Coordinates of N, CA and C in Angstrom, one line a residue:
X11 N 82.9 177.8 140.0 CA 81.3 178.3 140.3 C 80.6 176.8 140.3
X12 N 80.6 176.0 139.2 CA 80.2 174.7 139.3 C 81.7 173.3 138.8
X13 N 81.3 172.3 139.5 CA 81.7 171.4 139.3 C 80.8 170.2 138.8
X14 N 81.9 169.6 137.3 CA 81.0 168.5 137.0 C 81.9 167.0 137.8
X15 N 81.1 166.3 138.7 CA 81.5 165.2 139.3 C 81.7 164.2 138.7
X16 N 81.1 164.2 137.6 CA 81.4 162.9 136.6 C 81.4 163.1 135.3
X17 N 82.3 163.2 134.6 CA 82.2 163.2 133.0 C 83.1 162.2 132.7
X18 N 83.3 162.0 131.3 CA 84.2 160.9 130.4 C 85.0 161.9 129.5
X19 N 86.0 162.4 130.0 CA 86.5 163.6 128.8 C 87.4 162.8 127.8
X20 N 87.5 161.6 128.2 CA 88.3 160.5 126.9 C 87.5 160.1 126.1
X21 N 86.2 160.2 126.1 CA 85.2 159.6 125.1 C 84.2 161.0 124.6
X22 N 84.5 162.5 124.8 CA 83.7 163.6 124.5 C 83.9 163.5 123.0
X23 N 82.5 163.9 122.5 CA 82.7 164.3 120.8 C 83.4 165.7 120.8
X24 N 84.2 165.6 120.1 CA 85.1 166.9 120.1 C 84.8 167.6 118.8
X25 N 84.2 167.0 117.8 CA 84.2 167.3 116.5 C 84.1 168.8 116.5
X26 N 83.2 169.5 116.8 CA 83.0 170.9 116.8 C 83.7 171.9 117.2
X27 N 85.2 171.2 117.9 CA 86.3 172.1 118.7 C 87.8 171.7 117.6
X28 N 88.1 173.0 117.3 CA 89.3 172.8 116.5 C 90.5 172.5 117.4
X29 N 90.4 172.4 118.5 CA 91.2 172.5 119.5 C 90.9 171.3 120.3
X30 N 90.2 170.0 119.9 CA 90.0 169.2 120.4 C 89.5 169.2 121.8
X31 N 89.9 168.5 123.0 CA 89.7 168.5 124.2 C 89.8 169.9 124.8
X32 N 90.8 170.8 124.5 CA 91.4 171.9 124.8 C 89.8 172.7 124.6
X33 N 89.4 172.6 123.4 CA 88.2 173.4 123.8 C 87.4 173.2 124.1
X34 N 87.0 172.1 124.7 CA 85.9 171.5 125.5 C 86.2 171.9 127.0
X35 N 87.3 171.8 127.3 CA 87.9 172.4 128.6 C 87.6 173.9 128.4
X36 N 87.8 174.6 127.6 CA 88.0 176.0 127.6 C 86.3 176.5 127.8
X37 N 85.5 175.7 127.1 CA 84.1 175.9 126.8 C 83.3 176.2 128.4
X38 N 84.0 174.6 129.1 CA 83.2 174.4 130.6 C 83.6 175.7 131.5
X39 N 84.9 175.9 131.2 CA 85.5 177.1 132.0 C 84.3 178.4 131.7
X40 N 84.5 178.7 130.2 CA 83.6 180.0 130.2 C 82.1 179.9 130.7
X41 N 81.5 178.6 130.7 CA 80.2 178.2 131.5 C 80.3 178.3 132.9
X42 N 81.5 178.5 133.3 CA 81.5 178.6 135.0 C 82.0 177.3 135.7
X43 N 82.3 176.3 135.3 CA 82.8 175.1 135.6 C 84.5 175.1 136.1
X44 N 84.1 175.2 137.3 CA 85.9 175.2 138.0 C 86.8 173.9 137.7
X45 N 85.8 172.9 138.0 CA 86.5 171.5 138.2 C 86.2 170.8 137.7
X46 N 86.3 169.5 137.1 CA 85.7 168.3 136.5 C 86.7 167.2 136.9
X47 N 85.8 165.8 137.3 CA 86.3 164.6 138.0 C 86.1 163.8 136.6
X48 N 87.1 163.2 135.8 CA 87.2 162.5 134.6 C 87.3 160.8 135.1
X49 N 86.0 160.1 134.9 CA 85.7 159.0 135.6 C 86.3 157.7 134.6
X50 N 86.8 156.5 135.0 CA 87.1 155.5 133.9 C 86.3 154.4 134.1
X51 N 85.9 153.9 133.0 CA 84.9 152.6 133.3 C 85.7 151.7 132.5
X52 N 87.0 151.5 132.0 CA 87.7 150.1 131.8 C 89.4 150.7 132.2
X53 N 90.2 149.5 132.1 CA 91.3 150.0 132.3 C 92.3 150.0 131.1
X54 N 91.7 149.8 130.1 CA 92.2 149.8 128.5 C 92.3 151.2 128.5
X55 N 91.7 152.1 129.0 CA 91.9 153.5 128.6 C 92.4 154.4 129.7
X56 N 92.5 153.7 130.5 CA 93.2 154.7 131.6 C 94.1 155.3 131.6
X57 N 95.1 155.1 130.5 CA 96.1 156.4 130.5 C 95.4 157.4 129.8
X58 N 94.5 157.7 129.3 CA 93.9 158.5 128.9 C 93.2 159.3 129.7
X59 N 92.4 158.6 130.7 CA 91.6 159.1 131.8 C 92.7 160.2 132.8
X60 N 93.7 159.3 133.3 CA 94.7 159.8 134.0 C 95.4 161.0 133.3
X61 N 95.9 160.9 132.1 CA 96.5 161.8 131.4 C 95.6 163.2 131.4
X62 N 94.3 163.1 131.1 CA 93.6 164.3 131.1 C 93.5 165.1 132.2
X63 N 93.9 164.4 133.2 CA 94.1 164.8 134.9 C 95.3 165.5 135.0
X64 N 96.5 164.8 134.3 CA 97.8 164.9 134.3 C 98.1 166.6 133.6
X65 N 97.2 166.6 132.4 CA 97.4 167.7 131.3 C 96.5 169.4 132.5
X66 N 95.2 169.0 132.9 CA 94.7 170.2 133.2 C 94.5 170.0 134.5
X67 N 95.0 171.3 134.9 CA 94.9 171.7 136.5 C 93.4 171.3 137.2
X68 N 92.6 171.8 136.7 CA 91.2 171.5 137.1 C 90.5 170.4 137.1
X69 N 91.3 169.2 136.3 CA 90.6 167.8 136.3 C 91.2 166.6 137.1
X70 N 90.3 166.1 137.9 CA 91.1 165.2 138.4 C 90.2 163.4 137.9
X71 N 90.6 162.5 138.3 CA 90.6 161.4 137.8 C 90.3 160.0 138.9
X72 N 89.4 159.1 138.5 CA 89.0 158.1 138.9 C 89.8 156.9 138.5
X73 N 89.8 155.7 138.7 CA 90.1 154.5 138.4 C 89.3 153.5 138.5
X74 N 88.7 152.7 137.8 CA 87.7 151.6 138.1 C 87.2 150.8 136.5
X75 N 86.6 149.9 136.8 CA 85.7 148.9 135.8 C 84.2 149.2 135.7
X76 N 83.5 149.7 134.8 CA 82.1 149.9 135.0 C 81.5 148.2 134.9
X77 N 80.2 148.0 135.8 CA 79.6 146.7 135.6 C 79.4 146.2 134.3
X78 N 79.1 147.2 133.3 CA 78.7 147.0 131.7 C 79.6 146.5 131.2
X79 N 81.1 146.7 131.6 CA 82.3 146.2 130.8 C 82.5 144.9 130.8
X80 N 82.1 144.1 129.8 CA 82.6 142.5 129.9 C 83.5 142.2 129.3
X81 N 84.6 143.0 128.4 CA 85.4 142.6 128.1 C 87.0 143.2 128.5
X82 N 88.0 142.8 128.1 CA 89.3 143.7 128.8 C 89.8 143.2 130.0
X83 N 90.7 143.9 130.7 CA 91.2 143.4 131.7 C 90.6 143.4 133.1
X84 N 90.3 142.4 133.7 CA 89.4 142.6 135.1 C 90.4 143.2 136.2
X85 N 89.8 143.8 136.9 CA 90.5 144.6 138.0 C 90.8 143.6 139.2
X86 N 92.1 144.2 139.8 CA 92.3 143.7 141.0 C 92.7 144.4 142.2
X87 N 92.7 144.3 143.2 CA 92.9 145.1 144.7 C 93.9 145.7 144.2
X88 N 95.2 144.8 143.9 CA 96.8 145.5 143.7 C 96.8 146.5 142.5
X89 N 95.9 146.2 141.3 CA 96.2 147.0 140.5 C 95.5 148.3 140.5
X90 N 94.4 148.4 141.4 CA 93.3 149.4 141.7 C 94.2 150.3 142.2
X91 N 94.7 150.1 143.5 CA 95.7 150.5 144.6 C 96.8 151.1 143.5
X92 N 97.5 150.7 142.8 CA 99.0 150.9 142.0 C 98.3 152.6 141.6
X93 N 97.2 152.3 140.7 CA 96.7 153.3 139.7 C 96.0 154.5 140.6
X94 N 96.1 154.2 141.4 CA 95.1 155.0 143.3 C 95.9 155.8 143.5
X95 N 97.4 155.4 143.4 CA 98.5 155.9 144.1 C 98.8 157.4 143.4
X96 N 98.3 157.4 142.2 CA 98.5 159.1 141.5 C 97.9 159.8 142.3
X97 N 98.6 161.1 142.3 CA 98.1 162.4 143.2 C 96.9 162.8 142.7
X98 N 96.5 162.8 141.5 CA 95.3 163.4 140.8 C 94.5 162.4 140.8
X99 N 94.5 161.1 141.4 CA 93.1 160.2 141.3 C 92.6 160.5 142.9
X100 N 91.2 160.6 142.5 CA 90.5 160.8 143.8 C 89.7 159.9 144.1
X101 N 89.5 158.8 143.4 CA 88.4 157.9 143.6 C 88.6 156.7 143.1
X102 N 87.9 155.4 143.5 CA 87.5 154.2 142.9 C 86.4 154.4 142.0
X103 N 86.5 154.0 141.1 CA 85.3 153.4 140.3 C 85.2 154.2 138.7
X104 N 84.1 154.1 137.8 CA 83.0 153.7 138.6 C 82.8 152.2 138.5
X105 N 82.2 151.8 139.5 CA 81.9 150.3 140.0 C 80.2 150.1 140.2
X106 N 80.0 149.0 140.8 CA 78.4 148.9 141.1 C 78.2 147.6 140.1
X107 N 76.5 148.1 140.1 CA 75.9 146.6 139.8 C 75.0 146.9 138.8
X108 N 74.8 146.5 137.3 CA 73.6 146.9 136.4 C 73.0 145.5 136.0
X109 N 72.0 145.4 136.4 CA 71.0 144.4 136.1 C 70.0 144.5 134.9
X110 N 70.4 145.6 134.5 CA 69.2 145.9 133.5 C 68.8 145.4 132.0
X111 N 70.0 144.7 131.7 CA 70.2 143.8 130.4 C 70.3 142.6 131.1
X112 N 69.8 141.9 132.4 CA 69.4 141.0 132.5 C 70.7 140.3 133.8
X113 N 70.3 139.3 134.2 CA 71.5 139.0 135.7 C 72.1 137.7 135.0
X114 N 72.6 137.6 134.0 CA 73.7 136.4 133.3 C 74.7 136.8 134.2
X115 N 75.3 138.0 134.5 CA 76.6 138.2 134.8 C 76.6 138.9 136.6
X116 N 75.4 138.3 137.0 CA 75.1 138.9 138.2 C 76.2 138.5 139.3
X117 N 77.0 137.2 139.3 CA 78.1 137.2 140.3 C 78.9 137.6 140.1
X118 N 79.6 137.5 138.8 CA 80.7 138.5 138.1 C 80.4 139.7 138.6
X119 N 79.2 140.8 138.4 CA 79.5 142.1 138.7 C 79.7 142.2 140.2
X120 N 79.0 141.4 141.0 CA 79.1 141.3 142.4 C 80.6 141.1 142.8
X121 N 81.4 140.3 142.2 CA 82.6 140.2 142.8 C 83.5 141.5 142.3
X122 N 83.3 142.2 141.6 CA 84.2 143.0 140.9 C 83.6 144.0 141.8
X123 N 82.3 144.2 142.1 CA 82.3 145.6 142.8 C 82.9 145.5 144.1
X124 N 82.8 144.1 144.9 CA 83.9 143.9 145.9 C 85.0 144.2 145.9
X125 N 85.8 144.0 144.9 CA 87.1 144.4 144.6 C 87.4 145.7 144.7
X126 N 86.6 146.7 144.0 CA 86.3 147.9 144.1 C 86.5 148.4 145.8
X127 N 85.7 148.2 146.2 CA 85.2 148.5 147.7 C 86.3 148.1 148.5
X128 N 86.8 146.8 148.4 CA 88.3 146.6 149.2 C 89.5 147.5 148.7
X129 N 89.4 147.7 147.9 CA 90.7 148.9 147.4 C 90.3 150.2 147.8
X130 N 89.4 150.6 147.7 CA 88.8 151.7 148.6 C 89.3 151.9 150.0
X131 N 88.9 150.8 150.9 CA 89.3 150.7 152.0 C 90.7 150.9 152.2
X132 N 91.4 150.2 151.4 CA 92.6 150.3 151.4 C 93.4 151.6 151.2
X133 N 93.0 152.4 149.9 CA 93.5 153.7 149.9 C 92.8 155.0 150.5
X134 N 91.8 154.7 151.1 CA 91.1 155.4 151.8 C 90.7 156.4 150.8
X135 N 89.8 156.1 149.6 CA 89.5 157.0 148.6 C 88.2 156.4 148.6
X136 N 87.1 157.6 148.4 CA 85.7 157.1 148.1 C 85.2 156.5 147.0
X137 N 84.3 155.5 146.5 CA 83.9 154.7 145.6 C 82.7 155.5 145.0
X138 N 83.1 155.7 143.7 CA 82.0 156.1 142.6 C 80.9 154.6 142.0
X139 N 79.8 155.1 142.4 CA 78.9 153.7 142.4 C 77.7 154.0 140.8
X140 N 77.7 153.1 140.1 CA 76.7 152.8 139.3 C 75.7 152.0 139.5
X141 N 74.5 152.4 139.8 CA 73.6 151.1 140.1 C 72.4 151.2 139.2
X142 N 72.0 150.0 138.6 CA 70.4 150.1 138.0 C 69.8 148.5 138.3
X143 N 68.6 149.1 138.5 CA 67.5 147.6 138.6 C 68.5 146.5 139.7
X144 N 69.0 147.2 140.7 CA 69.7 146.3 141.5 C 70.2 146.9 142.9
X145 N 68.7 147.8 143.4 CA 68.9 148.3 144.4 C 69.3 147.5 145.8
X146 N 68.6 146.5 146.2 CA 69.0 145.8 147.4 C 70.6 145.3 147.3
X147 N 70.9 144.6 146.2 CA 72.3 143.9 146.1 C 73.3 145.0 146.3
X148 N 72.8 146.2 145.3 CA 73.8 147.5 145.6 C 74.4 147.7 147.3
X149 N 73.1 148.0 147.8 CA 73.2 148.4 149.0 C 73.7 147.7 149.9
X150 N 73.4 146.1 150.1 CA 74.0 145.1 151.1 C 75.7 144.7 150.5
X151 N 76.1 145.1 149.6 CA 77.2 145.1 149.2 C 78.1 146.1 149.7
X152 N 77.7 147.4 149.6 CA 78.4 148.5 150.0 C 78.8 148.2 151.4
X153 N 77.3 147.9 152.3 CA 77.3 147.7 153.5 C 78.3 146.5 154.2
X154 N 78.5 145.5 153.1 CA 79.1 144.1 153.9 C 80.6 144.5 153.4
X155 N 81.4 145.1 152.6 CA 82.2 145.4 151.9 C 83.0 146.5 151.9
X156 N 82.0 147.6 152.1 CA 82.6 149.2 152.1 C 83.0 149.5 153.4
X157 N 83.4 150.9 153.7 CA 84.1 151.3 154.8 C 82.8 152.5 154.8
X158 N 82.2 152.8 156.0 CA 81.2 153.6 156.3 C 81.9 155.2 156.5
X159 N 83.1 154.9 156.9 CA 84.0 156.2 157.0 C 84.5 156.5 155.9
X160 N 84.6 155.9 154.9 CA 85.3 156.8 153.6 C 83.8 157.2 152.5
X161 N 83.0 156.1 152.6 CA 81.7 156.5 152.0 C 82.2 156.6 150.3
X162 N 81.1 157.2 149.7 CA 81.1 157.6 148.1 C 79.9 158.0 147.9
X163 N 79.6 157.8 146.2 CA 78.3 158.4 145.9 C 77.8 157.5 144.7
X164 N 76.4 157.7 144.8 CA 75.4 156.9 144.1 C 75.7 158.0 142.5
X165 N 76.1 157.5 141.6 CA 76.4 158.7 140.6 C 75.3 158.7 139.5
X166 N 74.7 159.5 138.7 CA 73.6 159.2 138.1 C 72.2 158.9 138.4
X167 N 72.2 159.1 139.7 CA 70.9 158.8 140.7 C 69.7 158.4 139.7
X168 N 68.9 157.4 139.4 CA 67.8 157.3 139.1 C 66.5 156.3 139.8
X169 N 67.1 156.0 140.8 CA 66.1 155.1 142.1 C 65.2 156.2 142.6
X170 N 64.6 154.9 143.6 CA 63.8 155.9 144.3 C 64.1 156.6 145.6
X171 N 63.3 157.4 146.7 CA 63.8 157.6 147.6 C 64.2 156.9 148.6
X172 N 63.6 155.6 148.7 CA 63.9 154.5 149.7 C 65.4 154.5 149.4
X173 N 66.0 154.3 148.2 CA 67.4 153.5 148.1 C 68.1 154.8 148.4
X174 N 67.9 156.0 147.9 CA 68.6 157.1 148.5 C 68.4 157.4 149.9
X175 N 67.8 157.4 150.6 CA 67.5 157.6 151.9 C 68.9 156.5 152.8
X176 N 68.3 154.9 152.1 CA 69.4 154.1 152.8 C 70.9 154.3 152.3
X177 N 71.3 154.9 151.3 CA 72.6 155.2 150.8 C 72.9 156.6 151.9
X178 N 72.3 157.3 151.9 CA 72.6 158.2 152.8 C 73.2 157.9 154.3
X179 N 72.4 156.7 154.6 CA 72.6 156.3 155.9 C 74.4 155.5 156.2
X180 N 74.4 155.2 154.9 CA 75.8 154.5 154.6 C 76.8 155.4 154.3
X181 N 76.5 156.7 154.5 CA 77.6 157.9 154.2 C 78.0 158.3 153.1
X182 N 76.9 158.1 151.7 CA 76.9 158.3 150.5 C 76.4 159.4 150.2
X183 N 77.1 160.1 149.2 CA 76.2 161.0 148.3 C 75.2 160.9 147.3
X184 N 74.3 161.5 147.1 CA 73.6 161.3 145.8 C 73.9 162.2 144.6
X185 N 74.5 161.8 143.6 CA 74.4 162.8 142.1 C 73.6 162.6 141.1
X186 N 72.9 163.6 140.6 CA 72.1 163.9 139.8 C 72.9 164.5 138.7
X187 N 72.3 163.7 137.1 CA 72.7 164.3 135.9 C 71.5 164.8 135.2
X188 N 71.7 165.2 134.1 CA 70.7 165.7 133.2 C 69.6 164.7 133.0
X189 N 69.2 163.8 133.5 CA 68.0 163.3 133.5 C 67.3 163.7 134.3
X190 N 67.4 164.4 135.4 CA 66.4 164.8 136.3 C 65.7 166.3 135.4
X191 N 66.1 166.7 134.5 CA 65.7 168.0 133.5 C 64.4 167.2 132.7
X192 N 64.7 165.6 132.5 CA 63.8 165.1 131.4 C 62.4 165.1 131.6
X193 N 61.5 165.2 130.7 CA 60.1 165.3 131.1 C 59.4 164.9 131.9
X194 N 59.9 163.0 131.7 CA 59.2 162.0 132.4 C 59.9 161.6 133.8
X195 N 60.5 162.3 134.3 CA 61.4 162.4 135.4 C 60.8 162.7 136.6
X196 N 59.7 162.7 136.8 CA 58.8 163.1 137.8 C 59.3 162.6 139.5
X197 N 59.3 161.3 139.3 CA 59.8 160.6 140.4 C 61.0 161.1 141.0
X198 N 61.8 161.1 140.3 CA 63.4 161.7 140.6 C 63.2 162.8 140.9
X199 N 62.8 163.9 140.2 CA 62.6 165.3 141.2 C 62.0 165.3 142.4
X200 N 61.0 164.1 142.5 CA 60.6 164.2 144.2 C 61.6 163.6 145.2
X201 N 62.5 163.0 144.3 CA 63.9 162.6 145.2 C 64.8 163.7 145.3
X202 N 64.9 164.5 144.5 CA 65.6 165.7 144.7 C 65.0 166.7 145.8
X203 N 64.1 166.9 146.0 CA 63.4 167.6 147.1 C 63.5 166.9 148.6
X204 N 63.9 165.7 148.5 CA 64.1 165.0 149.7 C 65.7 165.0 150.3
X205 N 66.3 165.0 149.0 CA 67.5 164.6 149.8 C 68.5 165.9 150.3
X206 N 68.8 166.2 151.3 CA 69.4 167.2 152.0 C 70.8 167.8 151.0
X207 N 70.2 168.8 150.8 CA 71.4 169.7 150.1 C 72.8 170.1 150.1
X208 N 73.2 169.3 151.4 CA 74.8 168.8 151.9 C 75.1 167.6 151.5
X209 N 74.0 166.9 150.7 CA 74.8 165.6 150.3 C 74.1 165.4 149.2
X210 N 74.3 166.5 148.0 CA 73.8 166.2 147.0 C 75.0 166.8 146.1
X211 N 75.7 166.1 144.8 CA 76.5 166.5 143.8 C 75.7 166.4 142.5
X212 N 76.2 167.2 141.7 CA 75.9 167.1 140.3 C 76.9 167.1 139.2
X213 N 76.5 166.2 137.7 CA 77.5 165.8 136.9 C 76.6 165.9 135.5
X214 N 77.3 165.6 134.7 CA 77.0 165.5 133.3 C 76.8 164.2 132.6
X215 N 77.5 163.1 133.3 CA 78.0 162.0 132.8 C 78.6 161.9 131.1
X216 N 78.8 163.2 130.8 CA 79.0 163.2 129.8 C 80.2 162.3 128.8
X217 N 79.9 161.8 127.7 CA 79.2 162.5 126.6 C 77.8 161.8 126.6
X218 N 77.2 161.3 127.3 CA 75.7 160.6 127.8 C 74.8 161.7 128.3
X219 N 73.7 161.8 128.1 CA 72.5 161.8 128.9 C 72.6 163.8 128.7
X220 N 72.6 164.1 128.0 CA 72.8 165.6 128.0 C 71.3 166.2 128.2
X221 N 71.2 167.2 129.2 CA 69.9 167.6 130.1 C 69.2 168.3 128.8
X222 N 68.1 168.7 129.4 CA 67.1 169.6 128.4 C 67.9 171.2 128.9
X223 N 67.8 172.2 127.7 CA 67.5 172.0 126.4 C 68.6 171.3 125.3
X224 N 69.3 170.5 126.0 CA 70.3 169.7 124.9 C 70.2 168.3 124.7
X225 N 68.7 167.6 125.2 CA 68.8 166.4 125.1 C 68.7 165.9 123.4
X226 N 69.7 164.9 123.4 CA 69.6 164.3 122.1 C 71.2 164.8 121.3
X227 N 71.9 166.0 122.0 CA 72.7 166.2 121.4 C 73.9 165.6 122.2
X228 N 75.5 165.5 121.6 CA 76.4 165.0 122.8 C 76.5 165.7 124.0
X229 N 76.6 165.1 124.9 CA 76.8 166.2 126.3 C 78.4 166.5 126.5
X230 N 78.6 167.4 127.4 CA 79.9 167.9 127.8 C 79.8 168.6 129.1
X231 N 80.9 168.8 129.8 CA 81.1 169.4 131.0 C 80.0 170.6 131.1
X232 N 80.2 171.6 130.2 CA 80.2 173.0 130.2 C 78.1 172.8 130.3
X233 N 77.6 172.0 130.3 CA 76.0 171.8 130.4 C 75.8 171.1 132.2
X234 N 76.7 171.2 132.7 CA 76.4 170.8 134.2 C 75.4 171.9 134.9
X235 N 75.5 172.9 134.3 CA 74.9 174.2 135.0 C 73.0 174.2 134.7
X236 N 72.7 173.4 134.0 CA 71.6 173.0 133.5 C 70.7 172.1 134.4
X237 N 71.8 171.0 135.0 CA 71.4 170.2 136.2 C 71.0 171.2 137.6
X238 N 72.0 171.9 137.7 CA 72.3 172.9 138.7 C 70.8 173.7 139.0
X239 N 70.7 174.4 137.6 CA 69.3 175.5 137.1 C 68.1 174.4 137.7
X240 N 67.9 173.4 137.5 CA 66.8 172.4 138.0 C 66.6 172.0 139.4
X241 N 67.7 171.7 139.6 CA 67.9 171.3 141.4 C 67.7 172.6 142.0
X242 N 68.2 173.8 141.8 CA 67.8 175.2 142.1 C 66.1 175.5 142.5
X243 N 65.6 174.9 141.0 CA 64.3 175.5 141.2 C 63.2 174.2 142.0
X244 N 63.8 173.3 142.0 CA 63.3 172.4 143.2 C 63.6 172.3 144.6
X245 N 64.5 173.0 144.7 CA 64.8 173.3 146.0 C 64.5 174.7 146.6
X246 N 64.1 175.6 145.6 CA 63.6 176.5 145.8 C 64.7 178.2 146.3
X247 N 65.9 178.0 145.7 CA 66.7 178.3 145.9 C 67.6 178.8 144.8
X248 N 68.7 180.0 144.8 CA 69.2 180.5 143.7 C 70.4 179.2 143.2
X249 N 70.5 179.8 141.8 CA 71.4 178.6 141.1 C 73.2 178.4 142.0
X250 N 73.2 180.1 142.0 CA 74.4 180.2 142.7 C 74.3 179.4 143.7
X251 N 73.8 179.3 145.0 CA 73.5 178.6 146.0 C 73.7 177.0 145.9
X252 N 73.1 176.7 144.8 CA 73.5 175.3 144.5 C 74.6 174.7 143.8
X253 N 75.1 175.7 143.4 CA 76.6 175.9 142.9 C 77.9 175.8 144.2
X254 N 77.3 176.5 144.9 CA 78.5 176.6 146.1 C 78.3 175.4 146.6
X255 N 77.1 175.0 147.2 CA 76.6 173.9 148.3 C 77.3 172.5 147.7
X256 N 77.0 172.3 146.1 CA 77.6 171.2 145.4 C 79.1 171.2 145.3
X257 N 79.8 172.2 145.1 CA 81.2 172.6 144.8 C 81.8 171.9 146.4
X258 N 81.1 172.5 147.1 CA 81.7 172.0 148.4 C 81.3 171.0 149.1
X259 N 80.5 169.9 148.6 CA 80.1 168.8 149.0 C 81.2 167.8 147.9
X260 N 81.5 168.5 146.8 CA 82.5 167.5 146.1 C 83.6 167.7 146.8
X261 N 84.2 168.6 147.1 CA 85.6 168.7 147.9 C 85.5 168.1 149.6
X262 N 84.3 168.1 150.0 CA 84.3 166.9 151.1 C 84.4 165.6 150.7
X263 N 83.8 165.3 149.8 CA 83.9 163.8 149.4 C 85.3 163.3 148.7
X264 N 85.8 164.1 147.8 CA 87.1 163.8 147.1 C 88.1 164.8 147.4
X265 N 88.7 164.4 148.7 CA 89.9 165.0 149.1 C 91.1 164.8 148.1
X266 N 92.1 165.5 148.3 CA 92.9 165.4 147.2 C 94.3 165.8 147.9
X267 N 95.3 165.3 147.5 CA 96.9 165.7 147.8 C 97.2 166.7 146.8
X268 N 96.6 167.2 145.9 CA 97.4 168.1 145.0 C 96.2 169.1 144.1

């Protein structure tokens, strides 16, 4: 019923499950989550990310290095393409720009972002983009270095309607996380109302950003239904309608060979 389009299964808090990750996957299934995309944030842990996709039929993976990652292996187009050749890897990322903690690494982040976009063009798989306090630069680099025919998604979106609209024009989807349920997220909820339903994805970004009523607790894929519930209320449609639409959008963006 639901698809969690962005989670970090390799980093989940699994203490409450005697069977570890199996328990979290089973709990997600019981909550109606039919598929999950396990997203990479570095190359040091990439075996666990792809390993989760290999182990579970309903889990897929991405390959990339988060803009906030400042230690470890730097990505190259060739390295990303080798990893992306795996049949269960459906996307490049997450990548992007994050200026929240300052702009000291601005040039480094921009160069890394371009590498991911070049890999995306070469393997024809969409890009998962993280953006924070870098609206104009993010969109400018996507426009210059990316492929509008492939597109991607601005995940865990927290920016304004102007940025969302400009991203939509570049063939990007907009993905909303549990942040949309937070009390202080009124502006973000107004963005949800404006984004066409056929361009929306839902995610947990677990183990981070658990939605209300689980805020403050470790997040996990089974809670993606709370994001869907909030969006359904904002759109004035049923949660089943949101589940079907966002699952269809996910399949349209993240095409796969397996």
